[in-house]
Amino acid sequence: MKVLNFGSLNLDYTYQVETILVPGETQASKGRQIFCGGKGLNQSIALAKAGIPVYHAGMIGEEGDVLLETCRENGVNTEFIRKIDGPSGHTIIQVDKDGQNCILLFGGSNRSITKEFADEVLDAFDSGDMILLQNEINELDYIIDRAYEKGMMIILNPSPYDDGLKKCDLGKVSLFLVNEIEGYQITGEKEPDRILEKIREIYPKAKVVLTLGGNGSVYQDETGAVHRQGIYKVKAVDTTAAGDTFTGYFISSLIDGLPVQEGLKLAAKASAIAVSRAGATASIPLREEVLNSDL
Ligand code: RIB
């Protein structure tokens, strides 16, 4: 089975601030770093660091070589990453003194996916292969339909949630990884157990992982059986990519055939380590570090 992640690659312009800005406020930042990120790239790197061979497909722009380099350094297959004219995707991220962030996204090259390119990529994959998707690239509805036709297993992290997702046939998704906000946006429910019930009602064939911030995570299978996992407490430096780390590590556990509870635990540990470090891809730990950590 091959694993394809068709997703974004971003340059994260990350500013350290005392507090996240409010409307009309001007504040001098304490510093700026440029990190490699993007939900797609972060999840590919998390898979690779967890030991899973992964193909990343996506588009970078003129200043995006460092994104390609990061993939290569971490063992992500780059055969399906194309460089095009114009700017790469980028973000402006504020990280406050407690490690909380807010992210302004500019799609750039991530929004230049064509149907032809999607077909070219998907032609290299087959029934039984896995495709992981987020919502930072265009043509998501087309990619989902084509991957489903091929018989690929579709995993979706519908983040950031927006109206574009309404065009997608989410009934074709085998596994959702959502946080409470996305869960609300999909179901209209706020309470975690209600979100899970509603997802099962709307998408009866799907499994779901609902992440609950400080309250951990819950996995639900098609039968409604649930597994719950708490968080590992660490001093938060930067929460960027914590969710992506969780996603990559949880998927790695499925591929490795670990019991669900162990997979949730592994993912929770990996994301706690990511929270304790600055940056997106740079904060994601290697599997060995996760297994040997004192958490
Ligand atoms: O999930 C974190 C990521 O979201 C950041 O790396 C940023 O690029 C945005 O896509």
Short mmCIF file of N, CA and C in Angstrom, two decimals, residues 175-262:
data_model
loop_
_atom_site.label_atom_id
_atom_site.label_comp_id
_atom_site.label_asym_id
_atom_site.label_seq_id
_atom_site.Cartn_x
_atom_site.Cartn_y
_atom_site.Cartn_z
N LEU A 175 -11.99 8.20 6.86
CA LEU A 175 -11.59 8.64 8.21
C LEU A 175 -11.48 10.17 8.23
N PHE A 176 -12.18 10.78 9.18
CA PHE A 176 -12.07 12.22 9.40
C PHE A 176 -11.20 12.47 10.62
N LEU A 177 -10.34 13.49 10.53
CA LEU A 177 -9.65 13.97 11.73
C LEU A 177 -10.06 15.43 11.89
N VAL A 178 -10.85 15.71 12.92
CA VAL A 178 -11.42 17.06 13.08
C VAL A 178 -11.20 17.55 14.50
N ASN A 179 -11.14 18.88 14.65
CA ASN A 179 -11.18 19.42 15.99
C ASN A 179 -12.62 19.84 16.30
N GLU A 180 -12.84 20.34 17.51
CA GLU A 180 -14.21 20.66 17.92
C GLU A 180 -14.88 21.70 17.03
N ILE A 181 -14.07 22.68 16.58
CA ILE A 181 -14.64 23.74 15.74
C ILE A 181 -15.07 23.18 14.40
N GLU A 182 -14.18 22.37 13.80
CA GLU A 182 -14.54 21.75 12.51
C GLU A 182 -15.72 20.79 12.70
N GLY A 183 -15.72 20.10 13.83
CA GLY A 183 -16.83 19.19 14.14
C GLY A 183 -18.15 19.95 14.19
N TYR A 184 -18.10 21.14 14.78
CA TYR A 184 -19.31 21.98 14.84
C TYR A 184 -19.70 22.45 13.44
N GLN A 185 -18.67 22.84 12.66
CA GLN A 185 -18.97 23.35 11.31
C GLN A 185 -19.59 22.26 10.42
N ILE A 186 -19.18 21.01 10.64
CA ILE A 186 -19.72 19.91 9.84
C ILE A 186 -21.11 19.50 10.33
N THR A 187 -21.30 19.50 11.65
CA THR A 187 -22.54 18.90 12.19
C THR A 187 -23.53 19.90 12.78
N GLY A 188 -23.05 21.10 13.13
CA GLY A 188 -23.92 22.06 13.81
C GLY A 188 -24.05 21.75 15.29
N GLU A 189 -23.28 20.75 15.77
CA GLU A 189 -23.33 20.37 17.20
C GLU A 189 -22.09 20.88 17.91
N LYS A 190 -22.26 21.26 19.21
CA LYS A 190 -21.11 21.80 19.95
C LYS A 190 -20.53 20.79 20.93
N GLU A 191 -21.37 19.94 21.45
CA GLU A 191 -20.94 19.02 22.50
C GLU A 191 -20.25 17.80 21.84
N PRO A 192 -19.02 17.43 22.31
CA PRO A 192 -18.25 16.39 21.62
C PRO A 192 -19.01 15.10 21.30
N ASP A 193 -19.75 14.56 22.29
CA ASP A 193 -20.45 13.30 22.00
C ASP A 193 -21.53 13.49 20.94
N ARG A 194 -22.15 14.65 20.93
CA ARG A 194 -23.18 14.94 19.91
C ARG A 194 -22.52 15.07 18.53
N ILE A 195 -21.32 15.70 18.51
CA ILE A 195 -20.62 15.83 17.22
C ILE A 195 -20.36 14.43 16.65
N LEU A 196 -19.88 13.53 17.52
CA LEU A 196 -19.57 12.17 17.06
C LEU A 196 -20.83 11.44 16.59
N GLU A 197 -21.90 11.56 17.37
CA GLU A 197 -23.17 10.91 16.98
C GLU A 197 -23.62 11.40 15.63
N LYS A 198 -23.56 12.74 15.46
CA LYS A 198 -24.05 13.35 14.23
C LYS A 198 -23.19 12.93 13.02
N ILE A 199 -21.87 12.89 13.22
CA ILE A 199 -21.01 12.47 12.11
C ILE A 199 -21.38 11.04 11.70
N ARG A 200 -21.66 10.21 12.69
CA ARG A 200 -22.01 8.81 12.40
C ARG A 200 -23.34 8.74 11.65
N GLU A 201 -24.24 9.68 12.03
CA GLU A 201 -25.55 9.72 11.36
C GLU A 201 -25.39 10.14 9.89
N ILE A 202 -24.57 11.19 9.67
CA ILE A 202 -24.43 11.72 8.29
C ILE A 202 -23.51 10.85 7.44
N TYR A 203 -22.43 10.36 8.05
CA TYR A 203 -21.43 9.57 7.29
C TYR A 203 -21.27 8.21 7.98
N PRO A 204 -22.25 7.32 7.83
CA PRO A 204 -22.25 6.08 8.62
C PRO A 204 -21.07 5.14 8.36
N LYS A 205 -20.37 5.34 7.21
CA LYS A 205 -19.26 4.42 6.93
C LYS A 205 -17.92 4.96 7.42
N ALA A 206 -17.94 6.17 7.97
CA ALA A 206 -16.66 6.81 8.32
C ALA A 206 -16.26 6.58 9.78
N LYS A 207 -14.95 6.50 9.96
CA LYS A 207 -14.37 6.55 11.30
C LYS A 207 -14.01 8.01 11.56
N VAL A 208 -13.88 8.38 12.83
CA VAL A 208 -13.53 9.78 13.09
C VAL A 208 -12.64 9.91 14.32
N VAL A 209 -11.68 10.82 14.22
CA VAL A 209 -10.92 11.22 15.40
C VAL A 209 -11.29 12.67 15.67
N LEU A 210 -11.81 12.91 16.88
CA LEU A 210 -12.18 14.28 17.28
C LEU A 210 -11.16 14.73 18.31
N THR A 211 -10.41 15.79 17.98
CA THR A 211 -9.44 16.30 18.97
C THR A 211 -10.10 17.42 19.76
N LEU A 212 -9.80 17.45 21.06
CA LEU A 212 -10.52 18.33 21.98
C LEU A 212 -9.59 19.26 22.74
N GLY A 213 -8.48 19.67 22.11
CA GLY A 213 -7.53 20.58 22.78
C GLY A 213 -7.05 19.96 24.09
N GLY A 214 -7.19 20.72 25.18
CA GLY A 214 -6.73 20.28 26.49
C GLY A 214 -7.47 19.04 27.00
N ASN A 215 -8.58 18.71 26.38
CA ASN A 215 -9.34 17.53 26.84
C ASN A 215 -9.03 16.27 26.05
N GLY A 216 -7.97 16.31 25.26
CA GLY A 216 -7.53 15.08 24.59
C GLY A 216 -8.21 14.81 23.27
N SER A 217 -8.50 13.54 23.03
CA SER A 217 -9.07 13.15 21.74
C SER A 217 -9.98 11.94 21.92
N VAL A 218 -10.87 11.76 20.95
CA VAL A 218 -11.77 10.61 20.96
C VAL A 218 -11.79 10.02 19.56
N TYR A 219 -11.71 8.70 19.50
CA TYR A 219 -11.82 7.99 18.22
C TYR A 219 -13.14 7.25 18.23
N GLN A 220 -13.85 7.30 17.10
CA GLN A 220 -15.10 6.55 16.99
C GLN A 220 -15.08 5.75 15.69
N ASP A 221 -15.41 4.46 15.77
CA ASP A 221 -15.47 3.68 14.52
C ASP A 221 -16.91 3.65 13.99
N GLU A 222 -17.12 2.93 12.89
CA GLU A 222 -18.44 2.92 12.23
C GLU A 222 -19.52 2.34 13.13
N THR A 223 -19.14 1.49 14.09
CA THR A 223 -20.16 0.87 14.96
C THR A 223 -20.53 1.80 16.11
N GLY A 224 -19.80 2.88 16.27
CA GLY A 224 -20.08 3.82 17.36
C GLY A 224 -19.19 3.56 18.58
N ALA A 225 -18.34 2.52 18.50
CA ALA A 225 -17.42 2.25 19.62
C ALA A 225 -16.40 3.38 19.73
N VAL A 226 -16.11 3.81 20.95
CA VAL A 226 -15.17 4.94 21.13
C VAL A 226 -13.97 4.57 22.00
N HIS A 227 -12.87 5.26 21.74
CA HIS A 227 -11.66 5.18 22.57
C HIS A 227 -11.31 6.63 22.92
N ARG A 228 -10.99 6.87 24.18
CA ARG A 228 -10.66 8.24 24.59
C ARG A 228 -9.21 8.31 25.07
N GLN A 229 -8.59 9.46 24.83
CA GLN A 229 -7.19 9.65 25.23
C GLN A 229 -6.99 11.07 25.76
N GLY A 230 -6.31 11.19 26.89
CA GLY A 230 -6.02 12.53 27.43
C GLY A 230 -4.78 13.12 26.77
N ILE A 231 -4.39 14.31 27.24
CA ILE A 231 -3.18 14.94 26.69
C ILE A 231 -2.00 14.71 27.63
N TYR A 232 -0.81 14.95 27.13
CA TYR A 232 0.39 14.97 27.96
C TYR A 232 0.70 16.44 28.18
N LYS A 233 0.76 16.84 29.46
CA LYS A 233 0.97 18.27 29.74
C LYS A 233 2.44 18.65 29.59
N VAL A 234 2.66 19.71 28.82
CA VAL A 234 4.02 20.25 28.64
C VAL A 234 3.92 21.77 28.68
N LYS A 235 5.05 22.43 28.85
CA LYS A 235 5.03 23.90 28.76
C LYS A 235 4.94 24.25 27.28
N ALA A 236 3.86 24.96 26.93
CA ALA A 236 3.64 25.27 25.51
C ALA A 236 4.57 26.38 25.05
N VAL A 237 5.31 26.12 23.98
CA VAL A 237 6.16 27.13 23.36
C VAL A 237 5.48 27.65 22.10
N ASP A 238 4.92 26.72 21.32
CA ASP A 238 4.28 27.08 20.05
C ASP A 238 3.38 25.91 19.64
N THR A 239 2.08 26.18 19.58
CA THR A 239 1.14 25.09 19.27
C THR A 239 1.02 24.81 17.76
N THR A 240 1.73 25.61 16.93
CA THR A 240 1.64 25.40 15.48
C THR A 240 2.06 23.97 15.13
N ALA A 241 1.25 23.32 14.31
CA ALA A 241 1.53 21.96 13.80
C ALA A 241 1.29 20.85 14.82
N ALA A 242 0.80 21.19 16.00
CA ALA A 242 0.51 20.14 16.99
C ALA A 242 -0.55 19.18 16.44
N GLY A 243 -1.60 19.76 15.84
CA GLY A 243 -2.67 18.94 15.26
C GLY A 243 -2.15 18.10 14.09
N ASP A 244 -1.27 18.69 13.29
CA ASP A 244 -0.72 17.97 12.13
C ASP A 244 0.16 16.81 12.60
N THR A 245 0.90 17.05 13.67
CA THR A 245 1.75 15.99 14.23
C THR A 245 0.86 14.84 14.71
N PHE A 246 -0.22 15.20 15.40
CA PHE A 246 -1.18 14.19 15.89
C PHE A 246 -1.71 13.38 14.69
N THR A 247 -2.12 14.10 13.66
CA THR A 247 -2.68 13.44 12.47
C THR A 247 -1.69 12.46 11.86
N GLY A 248 -0.48 12.93 11.59
CA GLY A 248 0.53 12.07 10.96
C GLY A 248 0.83 10.85 11.81
N TYR A 249 1.00 11.07 13.11
CA TYR A 249 1.34 9.95 13.99
C TYR A 249 0.17 8.98 14.15
N PHE A 250 -1.04 9.50 14.21
CA PHE A 250 -2.17 8.57 14.36
C PHE A 250 -2.31 7.71 13.10
N ILE A 251 -2.17 8.34 11.94
CA ILE A 251 -2.27 7.57 10.68
C ILE A 251 -1.14 6.54 10.62
N SER A 252 0.05 6.92 11.08
CA SER A 252 1.17 5.95 11.07
C SER A 252 0.81 4.74 11.91
N SER A 253 0.10 4.96 13.01
CA SER A 253 -0.24 3.83 13.89
C SER A 253 -1.24 2.90 13.21
N LEU A 254 -2.14 3.47 12.40
CA LEU A 254 -3.10 2.63 11.67
C LEU A 254 -2.35 1.77 10.66
N ILE A 255 -1.41 2.42 9.95
CA ILE A 255 -0.64 1.70 8.92
C ILE A 255 0.19 0.59 9.57
N ASP A 256 0.73 0.90 10.76
CA ASP A 256 1.55 -0.10 11.46
C ASP A 256 0.70 -1.17 12.15
N GLY A 257 -0.62 -0.98 12.11
CA GLY A 257 -1.51 -1.98 12.71
C GLY A 257 -1.54 -1.96 14.24
N LEU A 258 -1.22 -0.81 14.84
CA LEU A 258 -1.29 -0.71 16.30
C LEU A 258 -2.74 -0.67 16.76
N PRO A 259 -3.04 -1.15 17.96
CA PRO A 259 -4.39 -0.98 18.49
C PRO A 259 -4.71 0.53 18.60
N VAL A 260 -5.98 0.87 18.40
CA VAL A 260 -6.38 2.29 18.36
C VAL A 260 -5.89 3.06 19.60
N GLN A 261 -6.07 2.44 20.77
CA GLN A 261 -5.70 3.17 22.00
C GLN A 261 -4.21 3.51 22.01
N GLU A 262 -3.42 2.59 21.52
CA GLU A 262 -1.96 2.85 21.46
C GLU A 262 -1.64 3.94 20.45
#
